[in-house]
PDB file of C-alpha atoms in Angstrom:
ATOM      1  CA  MET T   1      75.036 -56.955  34.311  1.00 58.00           C
ATOM      2  CA  ALA T   2      71.520 -57.052  33.226  1.00 61.00           C
ATOM      3  CA  GLU T   3      70.213 -58.382  29.822  1.00 69.00           C
ATOM      4  CA  LYS T   4      69.496 -55.747  27.252  1.00 87.00           C
ATOM      5  CA  GLY T   5      66.776 -57.323  25.595  1.00 95.00           C
ATOM      6  CA  THR T   6      66.715 -59.957  22.565  1.00 97.00           C
ATOM      7  CA  VAL T   7      67.552 -59.316  18.827  1.00 98.00           C
ATOM      8  CA  CYS T   8      67.952 -61.646  16.044  1.00 98.00           C
ATOM      9  CA  VAL T   9      70.470 -61.480  13.344  1.00 98.00           C
ATOM     10  CA  THR T  10      70.005 -62.808  10.098  1.00 98.00           C
ATOM     11  CA  GLY T  11      72.563 -65.091   8.386  1.00 96.00           C
ATOM     12  CA  ALA T  12      74.278 -65.090  11.752  1.00 96.00           C
ATOM     13  CA  GLY T  13      76.826 -67.380  10.697  1.00 95.00           C
ATOM     14  CA  GLY T  14      78.498 -64.857   8.156  1.00 94.00           C
ATOM     15  CA  TYR T  15      81.377 -62.734   8.554  1.00 95.00           C
ATOM     16  CA  ILE T  16      80.058 -59.094   9.516  1.00 97.00           C
ATOM     17  CA  ALA T  17      77.135 -61.167  11.033  1.00 97.00           C
ATOM     18  CA  SER T  18      79.602 -63.147  13.053  1.00 97.00           C
ATOM     19  CA  TRP T  19      81.475 -60.384  14.288  1.00 98.00           C
ATOM     20  CA  LEU T  20      77.808 -58.603  15.222  1.00 98.00           C
ATOM     21  CA  VAL T  21      77.186 -61.921  17.351  1.00 98.00           C
ATOM     22  CA  LYS T  22      80.144 -61.483  19.353  1.00 98.00           C
ATOM     23  CA  VAL T  23      79.343 -57.783  19.946  1.00 98.00           C
ATOM     24  CA  LEU T  24      75.692 -58.367  21.138  1.00 98.00           C
ATOM     25  CA  LEU T  25      76.653 -61.633  23.488  1.00 98.00           C
ATOM     26  CA  SER T  26      79.413 -59.016  24.841  1.00 97.00           C
ATOM     27  CA  GLU T  27      77.033 -56.292  25.456  1.00 96.00           C
ATOM     28  CA  ASN T  28      74.452 -58.969  27.156  1.00 96.00           C
ATOM     29  CA  TYR T  29      72.031 -59.218  24.692  1.00 97.00           C
ATOM     30  CA  ILE T  30      70.055 -62.537  24.274  1.00 97.00           C
ATOM     31  CA  VAL T  31      70.632 -63.293  20.503  1.00 98.00           C
ATOM     32  CA  HIS T  32      68.489 -65.300  17.455  1.00 98.00           C
ATOM     33  CA  GLY T  33      70.605 -66.273  14.902  1.00 98.00           C
ATOM     34  CA  THR T  34      69.324 -67.396  11.731  1.00 97.00           C
ATOM     35  CA  VAL T  35      71.315 -69.755   9.963  1.00 96.00           C
ATOM     36  CA  ARG T  36      70.840 -72.837   7.277  1.00 93.00           C
ATOM     37  CA  ASP T  37      71.353 -76.092   9.684  1.00 93.00           C
ATOM     38  CA  PRO T  38      71.696 -75.226  13.766  1.00 93.00           C
ATOM     39  CA  GLY T  39      73.871 -78.335  14.149  1.00 88.00           C
ATOM     40  CA  ALA T  40      76.374 -77.885  11.138  1.00 90.00           C
ATOM     41  CA  ALA T  41      80.084 -77.807  12.749  1.00 91.00           C
ATOM     42  CA  LYS T  42      80.310 -74.785  10.500  1.00 91.00           C
ATOM     43  CA  TYR T  43      79.027 -72.914  13.364  1.00 95.00           C
ATOM     44  CA  SER T  44      80.922 -73.914  15.902  1.00 95.00           C
ATOM     45  CA  HIS T  45      82.787 -70.988  16.250  1.00 95.00           C
ATOM     46  CA  LEU T  46      79.157 -69.405  16.968  1.00 97.00           C
ATOM     47  CA  THR T  47      78.145 -71.553  19.552  1.00 96.00           C
ATOM     48  CA  ASN T  48      81.859 -70.998  21.394  1.00 96.00           C
ATOM     49  CA  LEU T  49      81.541 -67.638  21.965  1.00 97.00           C
ATOM     50  CA  GLU T  50      81.606 -66.197  25.634  1.00 96.00           C
ATOM     51  CA  LYS T  51      77.913 -66.426  26.727  1.00 96.00           C
ATOM     52  CA  ALA T  52      76.914 -67.896  23.348  1.00 96.00           C
ATOM     53  CA  SER T  53      75.806 -71.375  25.879  1.00 95.00           C
ATOM     54  CA  LYS T  54      73.421 -69.267  27.994  1.00 96.00           C
ATOM     55  CA  ASN T  55      72.373 -66.119  25.310  1.00 97.00           C
ATOM     56  CA  LEU T  56      72.566 -67.436  21.745  1.00 98.00           C
ATOM     57  CA  LYS T  57      69.695 -69.743  20.122  1.00 97.00           C
ATOM     58  CA  LEU T  58      70.500 -70.846  16.768  1.00 97.00           C
ATOM     59  CA  PHE T  59      67.378 -71.128  14.009  1.00 97.00           C
ATOM     60  CA  LYS T  60      67.314 -72.817  10.864  1.00 97.00           C
ATOM     61  CA  ALA T  61      65.743 -70.153   8.526  1.00 96.00           C
ATOM     62  CA  ASP T  62      65.644 -69.322   4.652  1.00 94.00           C
ATOM     63  CA  LEU T  63      65.057 -65.651   3.590  1.00 94.00           C
ATOM     64  CA  LEU T  64      62.336 -66.924   1.045  1.00 93.00           C
ATOM     65  CA  ASP T  65      60.807 -69.294   4.010  1.00 95.00           C
ATOM     66  CA  TYR T  66      58.357 -66.419   5.917  1.00 97.00           C
ATOM     67  CA  ASP T  67      57.561 -68.955   8.253  1.00 97.00           C
ATOM     68  CA  SER T  68      60.860 -69.831   9.408  1.00 97.00           C
ATOM     69  CA  LEU T  69      61.809 -66.465   9.412  1.00 97.00           C
ATOM     70  CA  LEU T  70      58.503 -65.677  11.991  1.00 97.00           C
ATOM     71  CA  ALA T  71      59.610 -68.334  14.361  1.00 97.00           C
ATOM     72  CA  ALA T  72      63.152 -66.505  14.280  1.00 98.00           C
ATOM     73  CA  ILE T  73      62.203 -63.284  15.153  1.00 98.00           C
ATOM     74  CA  LYS T  74      59.142 -63.637  17.606  1.00 97.00           C
ATOM     75  CA  GLY T  75      60.084 -62.524  20.838  1.00 97.00           C
ATOM     76  CA  CYS T  76      62.807 -60.036  19.719  1.00 98.00           C
ATOM     77  CA  ASP T  77      63.006 -56.356  20.310  1.00 97.00           C
ATOM     78  CA  GLY T  78      65.074 -56.054  17.410  1.00 98.00           C
ATOM     79  CA  VAL T  79      66.842 -57.342  14.087  1.00 98.00           C
ATOM     80  CA  PHE T  80      69.644 -57.194  12.404  1.00 98.00           C
ATOM     81  CA  HIS T  81      69.514 -58.082   8.782  1.00 98.00           C
ATOM     82  CA  VAL T  82      72.897 -58.983   7.387  1.00 97.00           C
ATOM     83  CA  ALA T  83      72.207 -62.068   5.220  1.00 92.00           C
ATOM     84  CA  SER T  84      72.245 -61.192   1.491  1.00 84.00           C
ATOM     85  CA  PRO T  85      73.931 -63.520  -1.696  1.00 79.00           C
ATOM     86  CA  VAL T  86      76.940 -62.611  -2.602  1.00 78.00           C
ATOM     87  CA  PRO T  87      78.454 -64.206  -5.757  1.00 73.00           C
ATOM     88  CA  GLY T  88      81.200 -66.739  -5.257  1.00 69.00           C
ATOM     89  CA  GLY T  89      82.080 -66.650  -8.546  1.00 71.00           C
ATOM     90  CA  PRO T  90      80.326 -65.739 -12.221  1.00 75.00           C
ATOM     91  CA  VAL T  91      76.767 -65.385 -11.978  1.00 77.00           C
ATOM     92  CA  GLN T  92      74.750 -67.094 -14.463  1.00 85.00           C
ATOM     93  CA  ASN T  93      71.122 -65.726 -13.701  1.00 90.00           C
ATOM     94  CA  PRO T  94      71.226 -62.870 -11.650  1.00 88.00           C
ATOM     95  CA  GLU T  95      67.680 -61.990 -11.405  1.00 89.00           C
ATOM     96  CA  VAL T  96      67.319 -65.807  -9.452  1.00 89.00           C
ATOM     97  CA  GLU T  97      71.149 -66.082  -7.949  1.00 87.00           C
ATOM     98  CA  LEU T  98      71.354 -62.549  -6.726  1.00 90.00           C
ATOM     99  CA  ILE T  99      68.715 -59.797  -7.042  1.00 93.00           C
ATOM    100  CA  GLU T 100      65.099 -61.935  -6.195  1.00 91.00           C
ATOM    101  CA  PRO T 101      66.563 -63.464  -2.889  1.00 91.00           C
ATOM    102  CA  ALA T 102      68.068 -60.575  -1.855  1.00 94.00           C
ATOM    103  CA  VAL T 103      64.623 -58.230  -1.997  1.00 96.00           C
ATOM    104  CA  LYS T 104      62.599 -60.586  -1.246  1.00 96.00           C
ATOM    105  CA  GLY T 105      64.272 -61.711   1.360  1.00 96.00           C
ATOM    106  CA  THR T 106      64.513 -58.180   2.808  1.00 97.00           C
ATOM    107  CA  LEU T 107      60.693 -57.914   2.313  1.00 98.00           C
ATOM    108  CA  ASN T 108      60.025 -60.831   4.325  1.00 97.00           C
ATOM    109  CA  VAL T 109      62.269 -60.059   7.153  1.00 98.00           C
ATOM    110  CA  LEU T 110      60.879 -56.524   7.047  1.00 98.00           C
ATOM    111  CA  LYS T 111      57.105 -57.962   6.503  1.00 98.00           C
ATOM    112  CA  ALA T 112      58.011 -60.524   9.834  1.00 98.00           C
ATOM    113  CA  CYS T 113      59.045 -57.573  11.711  1.00 98.00           C
ATOM    114  CA  SER T 114      56.064 -55.193  11.288  1.00 97.00           C
ATOM    115  CA  GLU T 115      53.775 -58.430  11.815  1.00 97.00           C
ATOM    116  CA  LEU T 116      55.621 -58.592  14.900  1.00 98.00           C
ATOM    117  CA  ASN T 117      55.939 -55.390  16.405  1.00 96.00           C
ATOM    118  CA  VAL T 118      59.664 -55.034  16.155  1.00 97.00           C
ATOM    119  CA  LYS T 119      60.568 -51.771  17.627  1.00 95.00           C
ATOM    120  CA  ARG T 120      63.744 -51.443  15.301  1.00 98.00           C
ATOM    121  CA  VAL T 121      65.423 -52.831  12.121  1.00 98.00           C
ATOM    122  CA  VAL T 122      68.952 -52.467  10.939  1.00 98.00           C
ATOM    123  CA  LEU T 123      69.646 -53.479   7.486  1.00 98.00           C
ATOM    124  CA  VAL T 124      73.019 -54.072   6.365  1.00 98.00           C
ATOM    125  CA  SER T 125      73.070 -52.618   2.980  1.00 97.00           C
ATOM    126  CA  SER T 126      76.497 -52.217   1.117  1.00 96.00           C
ATOM    127  CA  VAL T 127      78.513 -48.801  -0.399  1.00 95.00           C
ATOM    128  CA  ALA T 128      77.415 -50.874  -3.516  1.00 94.00           C
ATOM    129  CA  ALA T 129      74.341 -49.097  -2.939  1.00 97.00           C
ATOM    130  CA  VAL T 130      75.969 -45.803  -2.723  1.00 96.00           C
ATOM    131  CA  ALA T 131      78.895 -45.443  -5.370  1.00 93.00           C
ATOM    132  CA  MET T 132      77.734 -46.523  -8.642  1.00 93.00           C
ATOM    133  CA  ASN T 133      76.630 -43.448  -9.539  1.00 94.00           C
ATOM    134  CA  PRO T 134      77.839 -41.764 -12.739  1.00 92.00           C
ATOM    135  CA  SER T 135      76.053 -38.399 -12.519  1.00 93.00           C
ATOM    136  CA  TRP T 136      77.588 -37.864  -8.781  1.00 93.00           C
ATOM    137  CA  PRO T 137      79.678 -34.513  -9.333  1.00 91.00           C
ATOM    138  CA  LYS T 138      83.198 -34.665  -9.989  1.00 83.00           C
ATOM    139  CA  GLY T 139      85.403 -34.024  -6.776  1.00 82.00           C
ATOM    140  CA  GLN T 140      82.158 -33.950  -4.264  1.00 89.00           C
ATOM    141  CA  VAL T 141      82.750 -36.050  -1.258  1.00 91.00           C
ATOM    142  CA  MET T 142      79.993 -38.826  -1.572  1.00 93.00           C
ATOM    143  CA  ASP T 143      77.608 -39.063   1.236  1.00 95.00           C
ATOM    144  CA  GLU T 144      74.278 -40.871   1.919  1.00 96.00           C
ATOM    145  CA  SER T 145      72.405 -38.872  -0.662  1.00 96.00           C
ATOM    146  CA  SER T 146      73.982 -40.978  -3.183  1.00 96.00           C
ATOM    147  CA  TRP T 147      72.141 -43.870  -4.580  1.00 97.00           C
ATOM    148  CA  SER T 148      73.581 -46.204  -7.395  1.00 97.00           C
ATOM    149  CA  ASP T 149      72.013 -45.741 -10.716  1.00 96.00           C
ATOM    150  CA  LYS T 150      70.154 -49.177 -11.002  1.00 96.00           C
ATOM    151  CA  GLN T 151      70.514 -48.847 -15.117  1.00 97.00           C
ATOM    152  CA  PHE T 152      74.418 -48.208 -14.900  1.00 95.00           C
ATOM    153  CA  CYS T 153      74.538 -51.624 -12.668  1.00 95.00           C
ATOM    154  CA  ARG T 154      72.577 -53.587 -15.219  1.00 94.00           C
ATOM    155  CA  ASN T 155      74.426 -51.851 -18.299  1.00 94.00           C
ATOM    156  CA  THR T 156      77.901 -52.822 -16.465  1.00 91.00           C
ATOM    157  CA  LYS T 157      76.860 -56.163 -15.325  1.00 91.00           C
ATOM    158  CA  ASN T 158      77.418 -55.326 -11.876  1.00 92.00           C
ATOM    159  CA  PHE T 159      74.328 -57.231 -10.603  1.00 93.00           C
ATOM    160  CA  TYR T 160      75.642 -57.582  -6.832  1.00 92.00           C
ATOM    161  CA  SER T 161      75.619 -53.547  -6.684  1.00 94.00           C
ATOM    162  CA  LEU T 162      72.004 -53.941  -8.431  1.00 95.00           C
ATOM    163  CA  SER T 163      70.808 -56.354  -5.899  1.00 95.00           C
ATOM    164  CA  LYS T 164      72.222 -54.384  -2.749  1.00 96.00           C
ATOM    165  CA  THR T 165      70.410 -51.122  -4.141  1.00 97.00           C
ATOM    166  CA  GLU T 166      66.899 -52.761  -5.326  1.00 97.00           C
ATOM    167  CA  ALA T 167      67.006 -54.389  -1.879  1.00 97.00           C
ATOM    168  CA  GLU T 168      67.713 -51.140   0.201  1.00 98.00           C
ATOM    169  CA  SER T 169      65.306 -48.986  -1.840  1.00 98.00           C
ATOM    170  CA  GLU T 170      62.929 -51.528  -1.634  1.00 98.00           C
ATOM    171  CA  ALA T 171      63.042 -51.871   2.077  1.00 98.00           C
ATOM    172  CA  TRP T 172      62.498 -47.907   2.380  1.00 98.00           C
ATOM    173  CA  GLU T 173      59.570 -48.158   0.442  1.00 98.00           C
ATOM    174  CA  PHE T 174      58.332 -50.654   3.063  1.00 98.00           C
ATOM    175  CA  ALA T 175      59.046 -48.427   5.580  1.00 98.00           C
ATOM    176  CA  LYS T 176      57.270 -45.834   4.557  1.00 97.00           C
ATOM    177  CA  LYS T 177      54.283 -47.966   3.876  1.00 97.00           C
ATOM    178  CA  SER T 178      54.375 -49.703   7.174  1.00 96.00           C
ATOM    179  CA  GLY T 179      55.838 -47.291   9.652  1.00 96.00           C
ATOM    180  CA  ILE T 180      58.552 -49.628  10.518  1.00 97.00           C
ATOM    181  CA  ASP T 181      61.568 -48.011  12.581  1.00 98.00           C
ATOM    182  CA  LEU T 182      64.550 -48.923   9.938  1.00 98.00           C
ATOM    183  CA  VAL T 183      67.978 -47.584   9.921  1.00 98.00           C
ATOM    184  CA  THR T 184      70.248 -48.959   7.113  1.00 98.00           C
ATOM    185  CA  VAL T 185      74.215 -49.094   7.505  1.00 98.00           C
ATOM    186  CA  CYS T 186      76.227 -49.133   4.305  1.00 97.00           C
ATOM    187  CA  PRO T 187      79.675 -50.827   4.626  1.00 97.00           C
ATOM    188  CA  SER T 188      82.716 -50.637   2.222  1.00 96.00           C
ATOM    189  CA  LEU T 189      85.186 -53.697   1.814  1.00 95.00           C
ATOM    190  CA  CYS T 190      85.654 -55.103   5.013  1.00 96.00           C
ATOM    191  CA  TRP T 191      88.752 -56.831   6.615  1.00 97.00           C
ATOM    192  CA  GLY T 192      89.855 -57.714   9.698  1.00 97.00           C
ATOM    193  CA  PRO T 193      90.662 -60.951  11.739  1.00 96.00           C
ATOM    194  CA  LEU T 194      87.722 -64.430  10.480  1.00 95.00           C
ATOM    195  CA  LEU T 195      85.555 -65.679  13.250  1.00 95.00           C
ATOM    196  CA  GLN T 196      83.982 -68.229  10.856  1.00 90.00           C
ATOM    197  CA  SER T 197      86.182 -71.351   9.561  1.00 83.00           C
ATOM    198  CA  THR T 198      85.379 -70.473   5.700  1.00 84.00           C
ATOM    199  CA  THR T 199      87.246 -67.479   3.794  1.00 86.00           C
ATOM    200  CA  ASN T 200      84.725 -65.144   2.805  1.00 87.00           C
ATOM    201  CA  SER T 201      84.751 -62.957  -0.681  1.00 87.00           C
ATOM    202  CA  SER T 202      85.870 -59.421   0.961  1.00 90.00           C
ATOM    203  CA  SER T 203      88.594 -61.336   2.712  1.00 92.00           C
ATOM    204  CA  LEU T 204      89.733 -63.337  -0.842  1.00 91.00           C
ATOM    205  CA  SER T 205      90.598 -59.764  -2.105  1.00 90.00           C
ATOM    206  CA  LEU T 206      93.229 -59.188   0.572  1.00 93.00           C
ATOM    207  CA  ILE T 207      94.876 -62.843   0.339  1.00 92.00           C
ATOM    208  CA  ASN T 208      95.072 -62.320  -3.256  1.00 89.00           C
ATOM    209  CA  ILE T 209      96.819 -59.416  -3.105  1.00 90.00           C
ATOM    210  CA  LEU T 210      99.351 -60.985  -1.048  1.00 90.00           C
ATOM    211  CA  LYS T 211      99.570 -64.346  -2.718  1.00 84.00           C
ATOM    212  CA  GLU T 212      98.442 -64.608  -6.167  1.00 78.00           C
ATOM    213  CA  GLY T 213     101.647 -62.810  -7.722  1.00 76.00           C
ATOM    214  CA  VAL T 214      99.466 -61.101 -10.488  1.00 79.00           C
ATOM    215  CA  LYS T 215     101.434 -59.527 -12.889  1.00 83.00           C
ATOM    216  CA  GLU T 216      98.986 -56.276 -13.539  1.00 88.00           C
ATOM    217  CA  MET T 217      95.762 -55.501 -11.382  1.00 90.00           C
ATOM    218  CA  ALA T 218      94.179 -52.083 -12.387  1.00 92.00           C
ATOM    219  CA  ASN T 219      94.610 -48.852 -10.266  1.00 93.00           C
ATOM    220  CA  ASN T 220      91.053 -48.350  -9.462  1.00 91.00           C
ATOM    221  CA  MET T 221      89.792 -46.766  -6.259  1.00 91.00           C
ATOM    222  CA  GLY T 222      89.009 -48.885  -3.021  1.00 92.00           C
ATOM    223  CA  TRP T 223      87.267 -48.196   0.079  1.00 94.00           C
ATOM    224  CA  TYR T 224      88.005 -50.039   2.964  1.00 96.00           C
ATOM    225  CA  VAL T 225      86.808 -50.792   6.334  1.00 97.00           C
ATOM    226  CA  ASP T 226      87.388 -52.933   9.867  1.00 98.00           C
ATOM    227  CA  VAL T 227      84.836 -55.921   9.969  1.00 98.00           C
ATOM    228  CA  ARG T 228      84.907 -54.792  14.011  1.00 98.00           C
ATOM    229  CA  ASP T 229      83.898 -51.493  13.227  1.00 98.00           C
ATOM    230  CA  VAL T 230      81.007 -52.390  10.985  1.00 98.00           C
ATOM    231  CA  ALA T 231      79.912 -54.768  14.167  1.00 98.00           C
ATOM    232  CA  ASP T 232      80.382 -51.741  16.125  1.00 98.00           C
ATOM    233  CA  ALA T 233      78.598 -49.573  13.572  1.00 98.00           C
ATOM    234  CA  LEU T 234      75.410 -51.413  13.822  1.00 98.00           C
ATOM    235  CA  LEU T 235      75.091 -51.921  17.345  1.00 98.00           C
ATOM    236  CA  LEU T 236      75.059 -47.732  17.743  1.00 98.00           C
ATOM    237  CA  ALA T 237      72.635 -47.502  14.924  1.00 98.00           C
ATOM    238  CA  TYR T 238      70.140 -49.998  17.114  1.00 98.00           C
ATOM    239  CA  GLU T 239      70.869 -48.229  20.424  1.00 97.00           C
ATOM    240  CA  ARG T 240      71.105 -44.696  19.576  1.00 97.00           C
ATOM    241  CA  HIS T 241      67.742 -43.537  19.657  1.00 96.00           C
ATOM    242  CA  GLU T 242      68.516 -40.548  17.882  1.00 97.00           C
ATOM    243  CA  ALA T 243      69.524 -42.939  14.522  1.00 97.00           C
ATOM    244  CA  GLU T 244      67.669 -42.388  11.374  1.00 97.00           C
ATOM    245  CA  GLY T 245      68.157 -43.235   7.396  1.00 98.00           C
ATOM    246  CA  ARG T 246      71.175 -44.278   5.748  1.00 98.00           C
ATOM    247  CA  TYR T 247      74.637 -44.020   7.264  1.00 98.00           C
ATOM    248  CA  MET T 248      77.954 -44.838   5.191  1.00 97.00           C
ATOM    249  CA  CYS T 249      80.630 -47.178   7.159  1.00 97.00           C
ATOM    250  CA  SER T 250      84.100 -46.790   5.299  1.00 96.00           C
ATOM    251  CA  ALA T 251      86.766 -45.658   6.979  1.00 95.00           C
ATOM    252  CA  HIS T 252      89.706 -45.611   4.151  1.00 94.00           C
ATOM    253  CA  ALA T 253      89.771 -44.779   0.397  1.00 92.00           C
ATOM    254  CA  PHE T 254      93.172 -45.518  -1.774  1.00 93.00           C
ATOM    255  CA  TYR T 255      93.463 -46.245  -5.079  1.00 93.00           C
ATOM    256  CA  LYS T 256      95.216 -49.888  -5.405  1.00 93.00           C
ATOM    257  CA  GLN T 257      98.533 -49.202  -5.963  1.00 94.00           C
ATOM    258  CA  ASP T 258      98.952 -47.071  -2.549  1.00 94.00           C
ATOM    259  CA  LEU T 259      97.149 -49.841  -1.112  1.00 94.00           C
ATOM    260  CA  VAL T 260      99.620 -52.608  -2.244  1.00 94.00           C
ATOM    261  CA  GLN T 261     102.265 -50.383  -0.775  1.00 94.00           C
ATOM    262  CA  ILE T 262     100.407 -50.059   2.224  1.00 95.00           C
ATOM    263  CA  VAL T 263     100.224 -53.741   2.818  1.00 94.00           C
ATOM    264  CA  ARG T 264     104.129 -54.189   1.251  1.00 94.00           C
ATOM    265  CA  ASN T 265     105.200 -51.848   4.320  1.00 95.00           C
ATOM    266  CA  ILE T 266     103.870 -54.204   6.416  1.00 95.00           C
ATOM    267  CA  TYR T 267     104.618 -57.640   5.246  1.00 94.00           C
ATOM    268  CA  PRO T 268     107.500 -57.358   2.462  1.00 93.00           C
ATOM    269  CA  HIS T 269     107.753 -60.866   1.663  1.00 91.00           C
ATOM    270  CA  TYR T 270     104.482 -61.858  -0.269  1.00 91.00           C
ATOM    271  CA  ASN T 271     103.941 -61.992  -3.774  1.00 89.00           C
ATOM    272  CA  TYR T 272     102.290 -58.688  -4.798  1.00 90.00           C
ATOM    273  CA  PRO T 273     101.151 -57.370  -8.170  1.00 89.00           C
ATOM    274  CA  LYS T 274     104.165 -56.349 -10.581  1.00 87.00           C
ATOM    275  CA  SER T 275     102.855 -53.252 -12.149  1.00 91.00           C
ATOM    276  CA  PHE T 276      99.577 -51.547 -12.352  1.00 92.00           C
ATOM    277  CA  THR T 277      97.458 -50.314 -15.394  1.00 92.00           C
ATOM    278  CA  ALA T 278      95.050 -47.593 -15.745  1.00 87.00           C
ATOM    279  CA  GLY T 279      92.102 -48.010 -13.309  1.00 81.00           C
ATOM    280  CA  ASP T 280      88.546 -46.419 -14.298  1.00 81.00           C
ATOM    281  CA  GLY T 281      89.095 -43.135 -13.597  1.00 76.00           C
ATOM    282  CA  ILE T 282      86.425 -43.294 -10.568  1.00 78.00           C
ATOM    283  CA  ASP T 283      87.612 -41.232  -7.736  1.00 81.00           C
ATOM    284  CA  PHE T 284      84.556 -40.837  -5.541  1.00 83.00           C
ATOM    285  CA  ARG T 285      85.822 -40.530  -2.003  1.00 86.00           C
ATOM    286  CA  PRO T 286      82.942 -41.285   0.448  1.00 90.00           C
ATOM    287  CA  THR T 287      82.228 -39.355   3.758  1.00 91.00           C
ATOM    288  CA  THR T 288      81.263 -40.915   7.117  1.00 90.00           C
ATOM    289  CA  GLU T 289      80.906 -37.848   8.978  1.00 94.00           C
ATOM    290  CA  LYS T 290      77.314 -38.950   9.934  1.00 96.00           C
ATOM    291  CA  LEU T 291      78.391 -42.345  11.458  1.00 96.00           C
ATOM    292  CA  GLU T 292      80.840 -40.949  13.379  1.00 96.00           C
ATOM    293  CA  LYS T 293      78.914 -38.233  14.922  1.00 96.00           C
ATOM    294  CA  LEU T 294      77.015 -41.161  16.222  1.00 96.00           C
ATOM    295  CA  GLY T 295      80.054 -41.909  17.832  1.00 95.00           C
ATOM    296  CA  LEU T 296      81.838 -44.317  16.081  1.00 97.00           C
ATOM    297  CA  SER T 297      85.756 -44.082  15.566  1.00 96.00           C
ATOM    298  CA  TYR T 298      87.626 -46.386  12.840  1.00 97.00           C
ATOM    299  CA  ARG T 299      91.212 -48.769  13.563  1.00 97.00           C
ATOM    300  CA  PRO T 300      93.861 -47.505  11.366  1.00 96.00           C
ATOM    301  CA  LEU T 301      94.274 -49.428   8.177  1.00 96.00           C
ATOM    302  CA  GLU T 302      97.963 -50.931   9.078  1.00 96.00           C
ATOM    303  CA  GLU T 303      95.647 -52.535  12.549  1.00 97.00           C
ATOM    304  CA  THR T 304      93.412 -53.951  10.151  1.00 97.00           C
ATOM    305  CA  ILE T 305      95.569 -55.448   7.782  1.00 96.00           C
ATOM    306  CA  ALA T 306      98.188 -56.857  10.792  1.00 96.00           C
ATOM    307  CA  ASP T 307      95.295 -58.450  12.116  1.00 97.00           C
ATOM    308  CA  SER T 308      94.060 -59.993   8.769  1.00 96.00           C
ATOM    309  CA  VAL T 309      97.398 -61.637   8.308  1.00 95.00           C
ATOM    310  CA  GLU T 310      97.796 -62.774  11.256  1.00 95.00           C
ATOM    311  CA  SER T 311      93.939 -64.519  11.706  1.00 95.00           C
ATOM    312  CA  TYR T 312      94.843 -65.714   7.883  1.00 94.00           C
ATOM    313  CA  LYS T 313      97.884 -67.682   9.221  1.00 93.00           C
ATOM    314  CA  GLN T 314      96.321 -68.771  12.398  1.00 92.00           C
ATOM    315  CA  SER T 315      93.699 -70.605  10.004  1.00 89.00           C
ATOM    316  CA  GLY T 316      96.283 -72.289   7.427  1.00 89.00           C
ATOM    317  CA  ILE T 317      95.772 -69.270   4.579  1.00 89.00           C
ATOM    318  CA  LEU T 318      98.871 -68.090   4.789  1.00 88.00           C
ATOM    319  CA  GLU T 319     102.340 -69.197   5.717  1.00 81.00           C
TER     320      GLU T 319
END
């Protein structure tokens, strides 16, 4: 099978990016992956992937170091910009910890792509850049035309949503001015098996439902998607010539109480929340018709949950 070309994946060691690297290698791409320290043991899950010894090269890079990005992207036909800061706990200084690195890092990647004449850039945004929109008509299905309200995000201290909204909107401004071929994919909360050794924040949201034993949980609406489907969506966004604009990537929408019952039906013996309080009342449901027209099909939620839990057991996170 002939090589398909060379692409760069930023933040290659992360949850979504690791699955994307796996898919790209399986499809015979040569992959440049940016990481903090290429020699670190934490990236062995990448170097141990099939075809990695021949077709994967890890580069030491920082989103705020333009020259390091330039070196990683040089020689690439396409770039998947996946890296973005995710809060691991309370955010003390959102401008410094989240917003500035998300925006400046994205613009550095796009500037490097423009300088090196990269054919297409696929940016991983988030439904966080879509759904925080209090003016969206109640009962209307939410699509790619919706943008999170930046002031609403600030007022509600939802700084992660603000960082993703700022980064994606700045990316589109840059694309308009530079003519770069940009496609963005906006995944919802990702579950699915772990490739990396560390537990990421989205997986923790499922682990906490299983083992934290919280007495009460707010019955809010959540959107969910399998990380493997996100990786497939990113490849479609890159390979399909007709791909353009934004793509929402979310397979399932459930209130927490209904979601917990689905998980409990599969794994009845874990320490689930005891009761549910009234949620925030937000009932926006996403449409992914645009992405499905591009050729994506989603896994059932039950499959995602089962594969996630078995992965956590193998990793020793769950018993």
